[in-house]
GROMACS .gro file of C-alpha atoms in nm:
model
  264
    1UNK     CA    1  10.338   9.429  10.159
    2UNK     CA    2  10.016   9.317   9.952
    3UNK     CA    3  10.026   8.911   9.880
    4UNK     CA    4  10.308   8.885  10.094
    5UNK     CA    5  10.152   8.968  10.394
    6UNK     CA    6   9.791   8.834  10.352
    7UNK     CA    7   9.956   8.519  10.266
    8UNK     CA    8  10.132   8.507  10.605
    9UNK     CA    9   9.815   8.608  10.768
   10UNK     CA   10   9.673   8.305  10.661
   11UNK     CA   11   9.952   8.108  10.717
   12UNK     CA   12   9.949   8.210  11.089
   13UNK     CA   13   9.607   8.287  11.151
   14UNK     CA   14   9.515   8.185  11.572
   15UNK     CA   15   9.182   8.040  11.459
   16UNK     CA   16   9.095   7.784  11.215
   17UNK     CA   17   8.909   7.900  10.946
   18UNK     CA   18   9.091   8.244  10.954
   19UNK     CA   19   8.871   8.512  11.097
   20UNK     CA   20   8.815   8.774  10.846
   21UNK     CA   21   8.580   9.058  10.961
   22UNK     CA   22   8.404   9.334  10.710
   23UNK     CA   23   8.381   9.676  10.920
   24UNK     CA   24   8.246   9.975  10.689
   25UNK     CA   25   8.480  10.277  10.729
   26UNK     CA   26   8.306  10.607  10.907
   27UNK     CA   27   8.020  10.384  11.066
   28UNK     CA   28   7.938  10.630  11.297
   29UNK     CA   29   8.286  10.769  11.205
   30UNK     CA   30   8.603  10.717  11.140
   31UNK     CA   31   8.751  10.739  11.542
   32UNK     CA   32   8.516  10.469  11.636
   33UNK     CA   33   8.622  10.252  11.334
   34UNK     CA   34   8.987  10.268  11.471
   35UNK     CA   35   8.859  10.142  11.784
   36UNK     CA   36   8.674   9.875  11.655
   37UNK     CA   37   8.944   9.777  11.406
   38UNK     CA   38   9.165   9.776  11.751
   39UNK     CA   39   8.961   9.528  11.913
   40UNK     CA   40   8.921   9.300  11.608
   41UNK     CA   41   9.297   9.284  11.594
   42UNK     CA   42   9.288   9.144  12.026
   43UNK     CA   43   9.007   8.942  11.907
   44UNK     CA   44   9.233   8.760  11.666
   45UNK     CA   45   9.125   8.887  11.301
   46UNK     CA   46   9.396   8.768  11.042
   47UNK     CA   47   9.277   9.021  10.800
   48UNK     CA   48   9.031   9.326  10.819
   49UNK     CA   49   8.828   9.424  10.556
   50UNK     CA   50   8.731   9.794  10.520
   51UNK     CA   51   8.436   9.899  10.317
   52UNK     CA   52   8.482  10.223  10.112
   53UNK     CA   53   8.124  10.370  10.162
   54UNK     CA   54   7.919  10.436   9.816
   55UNK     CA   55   7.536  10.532   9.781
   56UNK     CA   56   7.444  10.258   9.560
   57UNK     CA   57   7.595   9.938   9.703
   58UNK     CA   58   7.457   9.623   9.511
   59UNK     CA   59   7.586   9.337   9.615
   60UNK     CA   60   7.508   9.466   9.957
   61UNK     CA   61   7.167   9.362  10.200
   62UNK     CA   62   7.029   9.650  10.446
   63UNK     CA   63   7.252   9.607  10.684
   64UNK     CA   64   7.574   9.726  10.496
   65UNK     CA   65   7.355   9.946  10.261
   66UNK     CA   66   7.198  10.149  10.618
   67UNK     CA   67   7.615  10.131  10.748
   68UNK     CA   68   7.770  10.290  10.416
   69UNK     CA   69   7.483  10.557  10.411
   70UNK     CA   70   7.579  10.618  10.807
   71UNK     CA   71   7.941  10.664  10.690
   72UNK     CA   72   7.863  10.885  10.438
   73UNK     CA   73   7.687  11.124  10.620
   74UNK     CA   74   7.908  11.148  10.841
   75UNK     CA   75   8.135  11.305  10.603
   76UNK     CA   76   8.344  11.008  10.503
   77UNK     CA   77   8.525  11.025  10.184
   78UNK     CA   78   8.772  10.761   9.947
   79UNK     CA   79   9.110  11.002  10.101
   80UNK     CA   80   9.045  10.958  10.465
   81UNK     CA   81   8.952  10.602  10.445
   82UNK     CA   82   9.316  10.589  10.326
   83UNK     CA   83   9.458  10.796  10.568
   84UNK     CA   84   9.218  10.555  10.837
   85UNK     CA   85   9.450  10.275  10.683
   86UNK     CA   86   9.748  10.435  10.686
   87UNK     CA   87   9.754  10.537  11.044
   88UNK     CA   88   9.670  10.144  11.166
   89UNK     CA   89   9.937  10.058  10.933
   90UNK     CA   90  10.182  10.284  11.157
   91UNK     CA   91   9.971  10.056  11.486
   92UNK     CA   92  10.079   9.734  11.342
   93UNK     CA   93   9.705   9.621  11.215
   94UNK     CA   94   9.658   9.348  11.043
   95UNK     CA   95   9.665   9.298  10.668
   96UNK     CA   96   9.372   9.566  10.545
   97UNK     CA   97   9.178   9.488  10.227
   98UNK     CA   98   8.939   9.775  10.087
   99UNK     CA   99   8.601   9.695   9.969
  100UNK     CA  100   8.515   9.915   9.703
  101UNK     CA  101   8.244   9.987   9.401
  102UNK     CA  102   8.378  10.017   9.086
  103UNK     CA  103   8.258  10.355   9.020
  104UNK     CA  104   8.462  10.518   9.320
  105UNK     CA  105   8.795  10.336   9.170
  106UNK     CA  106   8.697  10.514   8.824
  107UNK     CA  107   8.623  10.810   8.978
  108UNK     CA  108   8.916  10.903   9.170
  109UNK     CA  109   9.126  10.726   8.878
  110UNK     CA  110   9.252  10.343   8.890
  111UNK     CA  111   9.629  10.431   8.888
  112UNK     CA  112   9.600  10.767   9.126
  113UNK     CA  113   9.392  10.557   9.369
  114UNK     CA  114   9.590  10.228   9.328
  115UNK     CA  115   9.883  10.448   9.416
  116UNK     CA  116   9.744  10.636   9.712
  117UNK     CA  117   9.627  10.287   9.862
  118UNK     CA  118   9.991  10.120   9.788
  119UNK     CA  119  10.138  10.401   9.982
  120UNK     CA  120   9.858  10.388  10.263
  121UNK     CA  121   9.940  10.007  10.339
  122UNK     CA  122   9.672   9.874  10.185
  123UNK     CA  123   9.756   9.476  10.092
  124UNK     CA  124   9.473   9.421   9.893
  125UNK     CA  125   9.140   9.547   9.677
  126UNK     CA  126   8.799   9.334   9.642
  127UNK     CA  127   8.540   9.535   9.377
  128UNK     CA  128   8.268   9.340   9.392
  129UNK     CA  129   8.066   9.475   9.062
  130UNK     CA  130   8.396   9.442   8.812
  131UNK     CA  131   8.337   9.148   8.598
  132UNK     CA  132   8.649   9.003   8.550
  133UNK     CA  133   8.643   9.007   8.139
  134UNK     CA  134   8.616   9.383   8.211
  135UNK     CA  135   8.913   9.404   8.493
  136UNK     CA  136   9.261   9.343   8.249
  137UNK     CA  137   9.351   9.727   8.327
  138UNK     CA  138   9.288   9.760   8.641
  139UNK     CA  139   9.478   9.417   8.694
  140UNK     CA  140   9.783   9.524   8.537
  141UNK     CA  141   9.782   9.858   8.695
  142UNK     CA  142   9.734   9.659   9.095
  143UNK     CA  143  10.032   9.444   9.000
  144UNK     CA  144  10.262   9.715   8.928
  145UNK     CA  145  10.165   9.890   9.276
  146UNK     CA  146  10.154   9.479   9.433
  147UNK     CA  147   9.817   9.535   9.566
  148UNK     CA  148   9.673   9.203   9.485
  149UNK     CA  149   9.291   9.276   9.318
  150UNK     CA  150   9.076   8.950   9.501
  151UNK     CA  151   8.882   8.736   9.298
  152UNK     CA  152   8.523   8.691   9.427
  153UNK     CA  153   8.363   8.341   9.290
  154UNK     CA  154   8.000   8.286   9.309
  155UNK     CA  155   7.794   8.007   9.250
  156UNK     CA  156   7.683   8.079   8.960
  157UNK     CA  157   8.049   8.130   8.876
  158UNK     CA  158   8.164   7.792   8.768
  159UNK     CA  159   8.186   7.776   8.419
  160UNK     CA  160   8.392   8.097   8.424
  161UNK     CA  161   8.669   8.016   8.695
  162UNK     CA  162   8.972   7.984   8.449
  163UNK     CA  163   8.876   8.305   8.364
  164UNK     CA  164   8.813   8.471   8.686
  165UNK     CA  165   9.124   8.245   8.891
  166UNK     CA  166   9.378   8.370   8.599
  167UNK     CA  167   9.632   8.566   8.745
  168UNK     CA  168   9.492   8.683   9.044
  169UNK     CA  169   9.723   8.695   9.374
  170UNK     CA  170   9.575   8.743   9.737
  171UNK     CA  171   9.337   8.474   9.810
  172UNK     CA  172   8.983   8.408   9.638
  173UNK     CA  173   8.692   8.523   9.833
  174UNK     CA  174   8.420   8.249   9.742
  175UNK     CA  175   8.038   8.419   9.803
  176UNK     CA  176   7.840   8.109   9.986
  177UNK     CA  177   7.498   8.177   9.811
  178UNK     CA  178   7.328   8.365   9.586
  179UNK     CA  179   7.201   8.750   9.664
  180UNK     CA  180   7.332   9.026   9.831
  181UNK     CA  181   7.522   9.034  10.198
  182UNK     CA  182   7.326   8.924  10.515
  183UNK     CA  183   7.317   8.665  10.792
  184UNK     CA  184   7.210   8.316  10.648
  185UNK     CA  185   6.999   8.069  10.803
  186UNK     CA  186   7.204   7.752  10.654
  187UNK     CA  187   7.484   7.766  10.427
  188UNK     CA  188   7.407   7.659  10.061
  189UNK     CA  189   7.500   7.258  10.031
  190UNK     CA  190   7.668   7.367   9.682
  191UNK     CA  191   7.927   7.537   9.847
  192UNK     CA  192   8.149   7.266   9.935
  193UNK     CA  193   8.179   7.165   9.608
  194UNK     CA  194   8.190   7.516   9.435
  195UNK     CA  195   8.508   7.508   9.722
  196UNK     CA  196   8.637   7.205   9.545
  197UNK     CA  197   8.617   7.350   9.184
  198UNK     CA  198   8.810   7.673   9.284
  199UNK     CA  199   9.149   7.464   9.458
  200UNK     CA  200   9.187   7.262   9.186
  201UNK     CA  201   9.206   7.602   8.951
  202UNK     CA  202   9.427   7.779   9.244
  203UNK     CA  203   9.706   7.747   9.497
  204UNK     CA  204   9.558   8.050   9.683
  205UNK     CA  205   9.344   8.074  10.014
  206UNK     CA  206   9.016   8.044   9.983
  207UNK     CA  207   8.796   8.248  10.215
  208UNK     CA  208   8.445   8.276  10.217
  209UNK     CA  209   8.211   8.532  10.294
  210UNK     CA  210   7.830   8.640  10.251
  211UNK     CA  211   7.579   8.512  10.567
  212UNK     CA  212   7.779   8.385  10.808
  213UNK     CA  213   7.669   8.489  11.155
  214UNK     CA  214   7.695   8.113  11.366
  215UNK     CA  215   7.924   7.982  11.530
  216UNK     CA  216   7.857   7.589  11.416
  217UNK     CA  217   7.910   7.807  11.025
  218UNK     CA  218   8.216   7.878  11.131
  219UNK     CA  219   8.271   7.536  11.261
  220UNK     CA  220   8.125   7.372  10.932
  221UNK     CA  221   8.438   7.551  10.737
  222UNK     CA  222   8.703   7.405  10.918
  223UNK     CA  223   8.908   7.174  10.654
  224UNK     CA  224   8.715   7.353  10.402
  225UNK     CA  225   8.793   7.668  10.369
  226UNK     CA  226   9.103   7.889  10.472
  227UNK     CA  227   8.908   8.172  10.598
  228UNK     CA  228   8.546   8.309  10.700
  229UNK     CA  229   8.480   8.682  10.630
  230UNK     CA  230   8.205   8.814  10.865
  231UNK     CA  231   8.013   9.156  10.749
  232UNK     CA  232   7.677   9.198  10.818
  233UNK     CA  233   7.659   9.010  11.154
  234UNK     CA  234   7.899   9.217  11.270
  235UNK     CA  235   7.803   9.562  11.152
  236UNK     CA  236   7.476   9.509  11.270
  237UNK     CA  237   7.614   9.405  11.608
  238UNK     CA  238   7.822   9.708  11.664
  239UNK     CA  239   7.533   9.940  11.515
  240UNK     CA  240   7.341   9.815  11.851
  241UNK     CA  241   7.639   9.910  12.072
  242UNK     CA  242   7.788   9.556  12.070
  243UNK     CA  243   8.105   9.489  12.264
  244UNK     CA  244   8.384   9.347  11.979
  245UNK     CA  245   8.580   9.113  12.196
  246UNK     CA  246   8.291   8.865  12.354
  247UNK     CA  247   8.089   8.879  12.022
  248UNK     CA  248   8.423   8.770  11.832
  249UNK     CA  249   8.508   8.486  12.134
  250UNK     CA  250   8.127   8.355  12.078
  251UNK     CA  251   8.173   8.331  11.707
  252UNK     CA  252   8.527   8.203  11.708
  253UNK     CA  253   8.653   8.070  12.038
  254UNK     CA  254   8.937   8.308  12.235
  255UNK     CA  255   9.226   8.360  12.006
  256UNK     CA  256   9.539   8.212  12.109
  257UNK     CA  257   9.733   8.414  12.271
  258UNK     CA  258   9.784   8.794  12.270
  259UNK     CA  259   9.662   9.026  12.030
  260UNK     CA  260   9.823   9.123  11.702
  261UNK     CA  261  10.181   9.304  11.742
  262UNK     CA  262  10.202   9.657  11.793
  263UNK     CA  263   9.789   9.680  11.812
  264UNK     CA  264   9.652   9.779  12.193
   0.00000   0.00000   0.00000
């Protein structure tokens, strides 16, 4: 479980970069996120990221911010997100990483939650507002469950990625521009060599995430990059009704093959 198997995602992933998708738990509700977590898995999705809705999301743009406050109202809470993952786990989904705020790890209590995701089948946490000179507890307290806490790396990151890189397992989720979540126009040119900076620091995947919606994006991060996480595109897609599979084949190409194991 955890490193292991996001590792071997990677490793095996039908597309080239790796197709990571963000899909915010309980948006409209938790059924229809099974479905659409389903689809992503036919669709060829190496890894699924699940957002943990919270009311004050800041690192995310309207389109996540509207989702999460969808989810919420709809009754979602920290527990059944959890049992959401657990009962894909039992489907054979793919490796599921948990996007969460930093206040709803504190709040249900690091090692209680840590715990209750371990058991779930969770392989991995991203908390996108917990700088990483303030993370040493939580850190220890994810290795002991092996549920790897993923570094994110901005661009204005560079003169801190010993810091950030040092001893973190999973892969490192590199954010392509400044601001919060939301489709981009154009990639920044920086991020190539931000890219650059964090493999010579690491051995670990590098996927990265924040505004891409295009399928030449995609394209431009083949060689680059191990993996492109798609959120906002996405979420704003299936908000409109949005079939998964065609959307995914039009951003990616068909995956290879069948779906993942055990996933229908």
């Amino acid at each position: 479980m955890g490193e292991a198997r996001i590792l071997e995602a990677f490793r095996t992933a039908r597309t080239r970069p790796a197709f990571i998708p963000f899909v915010m738990a309980g948006d409209p509700d938790l059924e229809q996120t099974a479905a659409v977590v389903r689809a992503l898995a036919r669709a060829g999705a190496a890894i699924i990221e699940l957002g943990v809705p919270y009311s004050d999301p800041i690192a995310d743009g309207p389109v996540l911010i509207e989702a999460a406050g969808r989810a919420l109202r709809a009754g979602t809470t920290p527990a059944a997100v959890l049992d959401l993952v657990r009962r894909l786990r039992r489907e054979g989904a793919p490796p599921i990483v948990l996007l969460l705020y930093a206040n709803v790890l504190f709040r249900a209590g690091v090692e209680d939650f840590v715990r209750a995701a371990a058991e779930a089948g969770v392989d991995g946490l991203i908390v996108p507002d917990l700088p990483a000179e303030e993370s040493a507890a939580v850190l220890r307290t994810a290795e002991a469950f092996d549920v790897p806490v993923i570094p994110l790396v901005a661009p204005t990151s560079r003169r801190r990625l010993d810091r950030i890189l040092a001893g973190r397992r999973g892969f490192v989720y590199v954010v392509s521009s400044l601001g919060v979540t939301g489709p981009r126009e154009v990639l920044s040119p920086e991020l190539h060599a931000l890219i650059r900076d964090v493999r010579a620091r690491t051995a670990l995947p590098v996927a990265v995430g924040f505004g891409i919606s295009r399928r030449e994006q995609v394209a431009s991060l083949a060689g680059v990059a191990d993996g492109a996480i798609v959120g906002s595109a996405l979420v704003r897609h299936l908000a409109q009704g949005g079939a998964v599979e065609p959307w995914v084949a039009a951003l990616f190409g068909p995956p290879a093959g069948a779906g993942a194991a055990g996933v229908l």
